[in-house]
PDB file of C-alpha atoms in Angstrom:
ATOM      1  CA  UNK O 117      61.840  38.105 128.169  1.00 43.00           C
ATOM      2  CA  UNK O 118      60.977  34.425 128.863  1.00 41.00           C
ATOM      3  CA  UNK O 119      62.401  30.943 129.546  1.00 36.00           C
ATOM      4  CA  UNK O 120      62.625  27.641 127.670  1.00 35.00           C
ATOM      5  CA  UNK O 121      60.578  25.629 130.149  1.00 34.00           C
ATOM      6  CA  UNK O 122      56.821  25.123 130.013  1.00 34.00           C
ATOM      7  CA  UNK O 123      54.870  26.712 132.797  1.00 34.00           C
ATOM      8  CA  UNK O 124      52.829  24.323 134.875  1.00 35.00           C
ATOM      9  CA  UNK O 125      50.649  26.995 136.407  1.00 38.00           C
ATOM     10  CA  UNK O 126      47.029  26.976 135.266  1.00 34.00           C
ATOM     11  CA  UNK O 127      46.520  30.674 136.025  1.00 39.00           C
ATOM     12  CA  UNK O 128      44.678  32.490 133.246  1.00 38.00           C
ATOM     13  CA  UNK O 129      46.900  34.362 130.847  1.00 42.00           C
ATOM     14  CA  UNK O 130      50.130  32.616 131.779  1.00 40.00           C
ATOM     15  CA  UNK O 131      51.944  31.129 128.807  1.00 40.00           C
ATOM     16  CA  UNK O 132      55.008  29.280 127.654  1.00 42.00           C
ATOM     17  CA  UNK O 133      58.125  31.353 128.264  1.00 43.00           C
ATOM     18  CA  UNK O 134      60.779  31.725 125.600  1.00 45.00           C
ATOM     19  CA  UNK O 135      64.496  31.985 126.440  1.00 57.00           C
ATOM     20  CA  UNK O 136      65.357  35.391 127.894  1.00 75.00           C
ATOM     21  CA  UNK O 137      68.433  35.491 125.700  1.00 71.00           C
ATOM     22  CA  UNK O 138      66.256  35.719 122.588  1.00 74.00           C
ATOM     23  CA  UNK O 139      63.740  38.233 123.932  1.00 78.00           C
ATOM     24  CA  UNK O 140      63.491  41.228 121.584  1.00 76.00           C
ATOM     25  CA  UNK O 141      62.595  43.494 124.497  1.00 76.00           C
ATOM     26  CA  UNK O 142      65.738  42.733 126.483  1.00 76.00           C
ATOM     27  CA  UNK O 143      68.052  45.333 124.838  1.00 73.00           C
ATOM     28  CA  UNK O 144      65.562  48.107 125.680  1.00 74.00           C
ATOM     29  CA  UNK O 145      64.526  47.039 129.165  1.00 76.00           C
ATOM     30  CA  UNK O 146      65.698  46.571 132.722  1.00 72.00           C
ATOM     31  CA  UNK O 147      66.781  43.049 131.784  1.00 77.00           C
ATOM     32  CA  UNK O 148      69.676  44.424 129.725  1.00 75.00           C
ATOM     33  CA  UNK O 149      71.450  45.023 133.043  1.00 74.00           C
ATOM     34  CA  UNK O 150      71.452  41.293 133.774  1.00 77.00           C
ATOM     35  CA  UNK O 151      74.673  39.559 132.641  1.00 78.00           C
ATOM     36  CA  UNK O 152      74.325  36.694 130.176  1.00 76.00           C
ATOM     37  CA  UNK O 153      75.467  34.166 132.759  1.00 73.00           C
ATOM     38  CA  UNK O 154      72.597  35.193 135.053  1.00 73.00           C
ATOM     39  CA  UNK O 155      69.790  34.880 132.497  1.00 74.00           C
ATOM     40  CA  UNK O 156      68.766  31.458 133.738  1.00 76.00           C
ATOM     41  CA  UNK O 157      68.184  32.939 137.197  1.00 75.00           C
ATOM     42  CA  UNK O 158      66.254  35.834 135.639  1.00 77.00           C
ATOM     43  CA  UNK O 159      64.017  33.360 133.832  1.00 77.00           C
ATOM     44  CA  UNK O 160      63.122  31.536 137.029  1.00 81.00           C
ATOM     45  CA  UNK O 161      62.071  34.801 138.704  1.00 81.00           C
ATOM     46  CA  UNK O 162      59.682  35.968 135.973  1.00 83.00           C
ATOM     47  CA  UNK O 163      56.116  34.930 135.244  1.00 89.00           C
ATOM     48  CA  UNK O 164      54.982  35.689 131.705  1.00 90.00           C
ATOM     49  CA  UNK O 165      51.437  36.998 131.382  1.00 94.00           C
ATOM     50  CA  UNK O 166      49.280  37.875 128.386  1.00 96.00           C
ATOM     51  CA  UNK O 167      46.698  40.668 128.670  1.00 97.00           C
ATOM     52  CA  UNK O 168      43.848  41.288 126.266  1.00 98.00           C
ATOM     53  CA  UNK O 169      43.048  44.695 124.823  1.00 97.00           C
ATOM     54  CA  UNK O 170      41.163  46.684 127.454  1.00 96.00           C
ATOM     55  CA  UNK O 171      42.397  44.601 130.400  1.00 97.00           C
ATOM     56  CA  UNK O 172      43.586  46.498 133.487  1.00 96.00           C
ATOM     57  CA  UNK O 173      46.468  44.735 135.237  1.00 95.00           C
ATOM     58  CA  UNK O 174      47.648  47.455 137.620  1.00 94.00           C
ATOM     59  CA  UNK O 175      44.959  49.196 139.638  1.00 94.00           C
ATOM     60  CA  UNK O 176      45.380  52.509 141.419  1.00 93.00           C
ATOM     61  CA  UNK O 177      45.172  51.947 145.176  1.00 92.00           C
ATOM     62  CA  UNK O 178      45.858  48.196 145.004  1.00 93.00           C
ATOM     63  CA  UNK O 179      48.740  46.640 146.930  1.00 92.00           C
ATOM     64  CA  UNK O 180      51.979  47.212 145.008  1.00 90.00           C
ATOM     65  CA  UNK O 181      53.162  43.618 145.150  1.00 90.00           C
ATOM     66  CA  UNK O 182      54.420  43.152 141.599  1.00 91.00           C
ATOM     67  CA  UNK O 183      56.462  44.829 138.877  1.00 88.00           C
ATOM     68  CA  UNK O 184      55.916  44.340 135.153  1.00 92.00           C
ATOM     69  CA  UNK O 185      58.279  44.457 132.195  1.00 89.00           C
ATOM     70  CA  UNK O 186      56.367  44.974 128.919  1.00 93.00           C
ATOM     71  CA  UNK O 187      57.789  42.715 126.221  1.00 90.00           C
ATOM     72  CA  UNK O 188      55.206  43.417 123.496  1.00 92.00           C
ATOM     73  CA  UNK O 189      52.200  45.653 122.965  1.00 95.00           C
ATOM     74  CA  UNK O 190      51.225  49.057 124.353  1.00 96.00           C
ATOM     75  CA  UNK O 191      49.558  50.186 127.565  1.00 97.00           C
ATOM     76  CA  UNK O 192      48.209  53.447 128.909  1.00 96.00           C
ATOM     77  CA  UNK O 193      48.936  54.744 132.395  1.00 94.00           C
ATOM     78  CA  UNK O 194      46.216  56.782 134.028  1.00 94.00           C
ATOM     79  CA  UNK O 195      44.960  58.208 137.296  1.00 92.00           C
ATOM     80  CA  UNK O 196      41.354  58.337 138.417  1.00 88.00           C
ATOM     81  CA  UNK O 197      39.929  61.381 140.184  1.00 85.00           C
ATOM     82  CA  UNK O 198      37.380  60.947 142.990  1.00 86.00           C
ATOM     83  CA  UNK O 199      34.543  61.935 140.615  1.00 86.00           C
ATOM     84  CA  UNK O 200      35.510  59.180 138.163  1.00 83.00           C
ATOM     85  CA  UNK O 201      37.307  61.346 135.621  1.00 85.00           C
ATOM     86  CA  UNK O 202      40.443  59.884 134.080  1.00 86.00           C
ATOM     87  CA  UNK O 203      43.764  61.521 133.267  1.00 89.00           C
ATOM     88  CA  UNK O 204      46.142  59.574 131.048  1.00 93.00           C
ATOM     89  CA  UNK O 205      49.636  60.293 132.297  1.00 90.00           C
ATOM     90  CA  UNK O 206      51.485  58.357 129.627  1.00 91.00           C
ATOM     91  CA  UNK O 207      51.800  55.394 127.313  1.00 94.00           C
ATOM     92  CA  UNK O 208      54.335  52.577 127.534  1.00 91.00           C
ATOM     93  CA  UNK O 209      55.487  49.926 125.104  1.00 91.00           C
ATOM     94  CA  UNK O 210      58.116  47.256 124.655  1.00 89.00           C
ATOM     95  CA  UNK O 211      60.899  47.479 127.223  1.00 85.00           C
ATOM     96  CA  UNK O 212      59.076  49.669 129.731  1.00 88.00           C
ATOM     97  CA  UNK O 213      59.182  48.669 133.392  1.00 86.00           C
ATOM     98  CA  UNK O 214      55.957  49.350 135.275  1.00 89.00           C
ATOM     99  CA  UNK O 215      54.914  49.335 138.893  1.00 84.00           C
ATOM    100  CA  UNK O 216      57.782  51.152 140.571  1.00 75.00           C
ATOM    101  CA  UNK O 217      56.316  52.442 143.821  1.00 67.00           C
ATOM    102  CA  UNK O 218      57.789  53.877 146.993  1.00 66.00           C
ATOM    103  CA  UNK O 219      54.483  53.305 148.796  1.00 77.00           C
ATOM    104  CA  UNK O 220      52.625  50.086 149.520  1.00 86.00           C
ATOM    105  CA  UNK O 221      49.982  50.822 146.898  1.00 90.00           C
ATOM    106  CA  UNK O 222      50.042  51.697 143.194  1.00 91.00           C
ATOM    107  CA  UNK O 223      49.492  55.394 142.492  1.00 89.00           C
ATOM    108  CA  UNK O 224      48.173  54.812 138.952  1.00 91.00           C
ATOM    109  CA  UNK O 225      46.378  52.225 136.842  1.00 94.00           C
ATOM    110  CA  UNK O 226      47.635  50.452 133.708  1.00 96.00           C
ATOM    111  CA  UNK O 227      45.406  49.188 130.893  1.00 97.00           C
ATOM    112  CA  UNK O 228      46.357  47.325 127.725  1.00 97.00           C
ATOM    113  CA  UNK O 229      45.280  49.276 124.621  1.00 97.00           C
ATOM    114  CA  UNK O 230      46.217  46.335 122.410  1.00 97.00           C
ATOM    115  CA  UNK O 231      47.240  42.725 123.208  1.00 97.00           C
ATOM    116  CA  UNK O 232      50.148  42.908 125.646  1.00 96.00           C
ATOM    117  CA  UNK O 233      52.696  40.457 126.975  1.00 94.00           C
ATOM    118  CA  UNK O 234      54.616  41.274 130.131  1.00 94.00           C
ATOM    119  CA  UNK O 235      56.964  39.591 132.563  1.00 90.00           C
ATOM    120  CA  UNK O 236      55.762  39.896 136.147  1.00 91.00           C
ATOM    121  CA  UNK O 237      58.166  40.016 139.088  1.00 87.00           C
ATOM    122  CA  UNK O 238      57.156  40.003 142.737  1.00 88.00           C
ATOM    123  CA  UNK O 239      58.857  42.530 144.992  1.00 83.00           C
ATOM    124  CA  UNK O 240      60.675  39.791 146.885  1.00 82.00           C
ATOM    125  CA  UNK O 241      61.928  38.199 143.668  1.00 79.00           C
ATOM    126  CA  UNK O 242      63.101  41.518 142.294  1.00 77.00           C
ATOM    127  CA  UNK O 243      64.994  42.200 145.516  1.00 79.00           C
ATOM    128  CA  UNK O 244      66.671  38.810 145.143  1.00 78.00           C
ATOM    129  CA  UNK O 245      67.684  39.738 141.596  1.00 77.00           C
ATOM    130  CA  UNK O 246      69.122  43.089 142.748  1.00 78.00           C
ATOM    131  CA  UNK O 247      71.078  41.350 145.503  1.00 80.00           C
ATOM    132  CA  UNK O 248      72.648  38.989 142.987  1.00 77.00           C
ATOM    133  CA  UNK O 249      73.038  41.559 140.175  1.00 77.00           C
ATOM    134  CA  UNK O 250      73.838  45.066 141.531  1.00 79.00           C
ATOM    135  CA  UNK O 251      73.649  46.395 137.962  1.00 79.00           C
ATOM    136  CA  UNK O 252      69.884  45.920 138.087  1.00 78.00           C
ATOM    137  CA  UNK O 253      69.508  48.289 141.046  1.00 74.00           C
ATOM    138  CA  UNK O 254      71.570  50.897 139.201  1.00 78.00           C
ATOM    139  CA  UNK O 255      69.362  50.508 136.130  1.00 76.00           C
ATOM    140  CA  UNK O 256      66.242  50.873 138.294  1.00 76.00           C
ATOM    141  CA  UNK O 257      67.600  54.140 139.670  1.00 75.00           C
ATOM    142  CA  UNK O 258      68.148  55.443 136.140  1.00 77.00           C
ATOM    143  CA  UNK O 259      64.627  54.374 135.217  1.00 74.00           C
ATOM    144  CA  UNK O 260      63.206  56.272 138.202  1.00 73.00           C
ATOM    145  CA  UNK O 261      65.158  59.381 137.182  1.00 72.00           C
ATOM    146  CA  UNK O 262      63.852  59.120 133.616  1.00 71.00           C
ATOM    147  CA  UNK O 263      60.294  58.885 134.942  1.00 71.00           C
ATOM    148  CA  UNK O 264      60.864  62.051 136.989  1.00 70.00           C
ATOM    149  CA  UNK O 265      62.115  63.895 133.891  1.00 72.00           C
ATOM    150  CA  UNK O 266      59.096  62.652 131.915  1.00 72.00           C
ATOM    151  CA  UNK O 267      56.760  63.895 134.647  1.00 71.00           C
ATOM    152  CA  UNK O 268      58.392  67.335 134.571  1.00 70.00           C
ATOM    153  CA  UNK O 269      58.055  67.483 130.782  1.00 75.00           C
ATOM    154  CA  UNK O 270      54.385  66.525 131.056  1.00 73.00           C
ATOM    155  CA  UNK O 271      53.798  69.374 133.511  1.00 72.00           C
ATOM    156  CA  UNK O 272      55.392  71.808 131.039  1.00 72.00           C
ATOM    157  CA  UNK O 273      53.346  70.393 128.168  1.00 73.00           C
ATOM    158  CA  UNK O 274      50.027  70.732 130.006  1.00 74.00           C
ATOM    159  CA  UNK O 275      50.808  74.073 131.594  1.00 71.00           C
ATOM    160  CA  UNK O 276      52.478  76.133 128.888  1.00 78.00           C
ATOM    161  CA  UNK O 277      52.252  74.632 125.401  1.00 86.00           C
ATOM    162  CA  UNK O 278      49.615  75.344 122.759  1.00 92.00           C
ATOM    163  CA  UNK O 279      47.557  72.575 121.135  1.00 93.00           C
ATOM    164  CA  UNK O 280      49.870  72.435 118.118  1.00 96.00           C
ATOM    165  CA  UNK O 281      52.962  72.391 120.323  1.00 94.00           C
ATOM    166  CA  UNK O 282      51.490  69.590 122.434  1.00 93.00           C
ATOM    167  CA  UNK O 283      50.658  67.381 119.461  1.00 96.00           C
ATOM    168  CA  UNK O 284      54.041  68.026 117.825  1.00 95.00           C
ATOM    169  CA  UNK O 285      55.777  67.068 121.092  1.00 92.00           C
ATOM    170  CA  UNK O 286      53.697  63.917 121.327  1.00 94.00           C
ATOM    171  CA  UNK O 287      54.372  62.791 117.744  1.00 95.00           C
ATOM    172  CA  UNK O 288      58.105  63.433 118.042  1.00 93.00           C
ATOM    173  CA  UNK O 289      58.271  61.544 121.323  1.00 89.00           C
ATOM    174  CA  UNK O 290      56.357  58.587 119.954  1.00 90.00           C
ATOM    175  CA  UNK O 291      58.628  58.451 116.900  1.00 90.00           C
ATOM    176  CA  UNK O 292      61.446  57.534 119.296  1.00 84.00           C
ATOM    177  CA  UNK O 293      59.367  55.071 121.267  1.00 77.00           C
ATOM    178  CA  UNK O 294      60.458  51.839 119.558  1.00 60.00           C
ATOM    179  CA  UNK O 295      64.166  52.289 120.300  1.00 61.00           C
ATOM    180  CA  UNK O 296      65.388  55.546 121.895  1.00 61.00           C
ATOM    181  CA  UNK O 297      68.951  54.730 120.807  1.00 64.00           C
ATOM    182  CA  UNK O 298      68.045  54.423 117.116  1.00 66.00           C
ATOM    183  CA  UNK O 299      67.281  57.275 114.688  1.00 76.00           C
ATOM    184  CA  UNK O 300      63.670  58.454 115.123  1.00 79.00           C
ATOM    185  CA  UNK O 301      61.145  56.814 112.829  1.00 82.00           C
ATOM    186  CA  UNK O 302      59.354  58.799 110.151  1.00 91.00           C
ATOM    187  CA  UNK O 303      56.475  56.295 109.995  1.00 93.00           C
ATOM    188  CA  UNK O 304      54.897  56.189 113.435  1.00 93.00           C
ATOM    189  CA  UNK O 305      52.334  53.659 114.640  1.00 94.00           C
ATOM    190  CA  UNK O 306      49.802  55.121 117.075  1.00 95.00           C
ATOM    191  CA  UNK O 307      47.944  52.252 118.793  1.00 95.00           C
ATOM    192  CA  UNK O 308      45.979  54.620 121.018  1.00 95.00           C
ATOM    193  CA  UNK O 309      42.722  56.343 120.045  1.00 95.00           C
ATOM    194  CA  UNK O 310      42.368  60.036 119.300  1.00 95.00           C
ATOM    195  CA  UNK O 311      40.418  60.237 122.554  1.00 95.00           C
ATOM    196  CA  UNK O 312      43.361  58.779 124.475  1.00 95.00           C
ATOM    197  CA  UNK O 313      45.721  61.266 122.828  1.00 95.00           C
ATOM    198  CA  UNK O 314      43.373  64.121 123.731  1.00 95.00           C
ATOM    199  CA  UNK O 315      43.145  62.958 127.351  1.00 93.00           C
ATOM    200  CA  UNK O 316      46.918  62.649 127.610  1.00 92.00           C
ATOM    201  CA  UNK O 317      47.510  66.109 126.110  1.00 93.00           C
ATOM    202  CA  UNK O 318      44.772  67.833 128.095  1.00 90.00           C
ATOM    203  CA  UNK O 319      42.778  68.697 124.960  1.00 93.00           C
ATOM    204  CA  UNK O 320      39.381  67.864 123.506  1.00 95.00           C
ATOM    205  CA  UNK O 321      39.024  65.243 120.781  1.00 96.00           C
ATOM    206  CA  UNK O 322      37.819  67.989 118.432  1.00 97.00           C
ATOM    207  CA  UNK O 323      40.973  70.033 119.041  1.00 97.00           C
ATOM    208  CA  UNK O 324      43.204  67.016 118.442  1.00 96.00           C
ATOM    209  CA  UNK O 325      41.356  66.196 115.199  1.00 96.00           C
ATOM    210  CA  UNK O 326      41.616  69.814 113.981  1.00 97.00           C
ATOM    211  CA  UNK O 327      45.327  69.893 114.783  1.00 97.00           C
ATOM    212  CA  UNK O 328      45.955  66.660 112.893  1.00 97.00           C
ATOM    213  CA  UNK O 329      44.039  68.152 109.943  1.00 97.00           C
ATOM    214  CA  UNK O 330      46.102  71.346 110.139  1.00 97.00           C
ATOM    215  CA  UNK O 331      49.366  69.402 110.119  1.00 98.00           C
ATOM    216  CA  UNK O 332      48.161  67.394 107.101  1.00 97.00           C
ATOM    217  CA  UNK O 333      47.017  70.464 105.192  1.00 98.00           C
ATOM    218  CA  UNK O 334      50.352  72.197 105.824  1.00 97.00           C
ATOM    219  CA  UNK O 335      52.325  69.158 104.661  1.00 97.00           C
ATOM    220  CA  UNK O 336      53.840  68.399 108.064  1.00 97.00           C
ATOM    221  CA  UNK O 337      52.451  64.848 108.284  1.00 97.00           C
ATOM    222  CA  UNK O 338      50.513  62.224 106.342  1.00 97.00           C
ATOM    223  CA  UNK O 339      47.993  59.878 107.952  1.00 96.00           C
ATOM    224  CA  UNK O 340      47.659  56.626 105.945  1.00 95.00           C
ATOM    225  CA  UNK O 341      45.249  55.384 108.636  1.00 92.00           C
ATOM    226  CA  UNK O 342      43.837  56.472 111.983  1.00 87.00           C
ATOM    227  CA  UNK O 343      46.624  54.553 113.734  1.00 93.00           C
ATOM    228  CA  UNK O 344      49.560  55.614 111.596  1.00 95.00           C
ATOM    229  CA  UNK O 345      51.312  58.915 110.976  1.00 96.00           C
ATOM    230  CA  UNK O 346      54.140  59.654 108.542  1.00 97.00           C
ATOM    231  CA  UNK O 347      56.224  62.660 109.630  1.00 97.00           C
ATOM    232  CA  UNK O 348      57.110  64.604 106.470  1.00 97.00           C
ATOM    233  CA  UNK O 349      58.486  67.806 108.018  1.00 97.00           C
ATOM    234  CA  UNK O 350      60.365  66.854 111.167  1.00 96.00           C
ATOM    235  CA  UNK O 351      62.398  70.094 111.398  1.00 97.00           C
ATOM    236  CA  UNK O 352      59.200  72.141 111.555  1.00 97.00           C
ATOM    237  CA  UNK O 353      57.658  69.907 114.210  1.00 97.00           C
ATOM    238  CA  UNK O 354      60.870  70.093 116.254  1.00 95.00           C
ATOM    239  CA  UNK O 355      60.854  73.903 116.124  1.00 96.00           C
ATOM    240  CA  UNK O 356      57.161  73.933 116.973  1.00 94.00           C
ATOM    241  CA  UNK O 357      57.611  71.605 119.950  1.00 91.00           C
ATOM    242  CA  UNK O 358      60.447  73.801 121.210  1.00 88.00           C
ATOM    243  CA  UNK O 359      58.293  76.920 120.987  1.00 84.00           C
ATOM    244  CA  UNK O 360      60.460  78.375 118.208  1.00 82.00           C
ATOM    245  CA  UNK O 361      57.679  78.870 115.628  1.00 83.00           C
TER     246      UNK O 361
END
């Protein structure tokens, strides 16, 4: 999402905004709830920011003053324990809306794992948008419900599934990441590291590597590179993820 005007702000990372109507992320994001005749208003409410790989732009415990709509790139969401350990709770890409909080502070951190562009909205500006476009509030409610379902599925994954079931679930989920409405992709780009995958799935890196090797040896997947997987036996992975193998 973006606008046709040049930004005059000198803040680091802010860039020229393209018209919201031409944003490739719009069909998959909260902005799809905004009618075409209100896009000019949407553009005036957003600030486009670029984040470098490794940059943290939401910090756990910080004041929850802004919301972010990812328009390109991938981020990881994680929580820090008091002893400094990290638990990755999920990954988000194009179209994901980040920063929803019912408290005054963020309950998780967000870090770019590759170059990321996002539209930032302040709470007050988002409230103005919801007042003018009630469809946006309805879409936010659906987004919150989807996050609750995802959290429940993550609890099941960590609590009951085997290593192979966890990795199969992850690969199948990521194959639908680009566009949940489209047929799942057989060639899946994985921008995260094996260590990030292990952290997210509650496994060791060694276990994740062995499971990838097992899937390759059995003809379930191919791995052209460390950041790409080709699913060659989707029916098997679907049965495995469902606990039917």
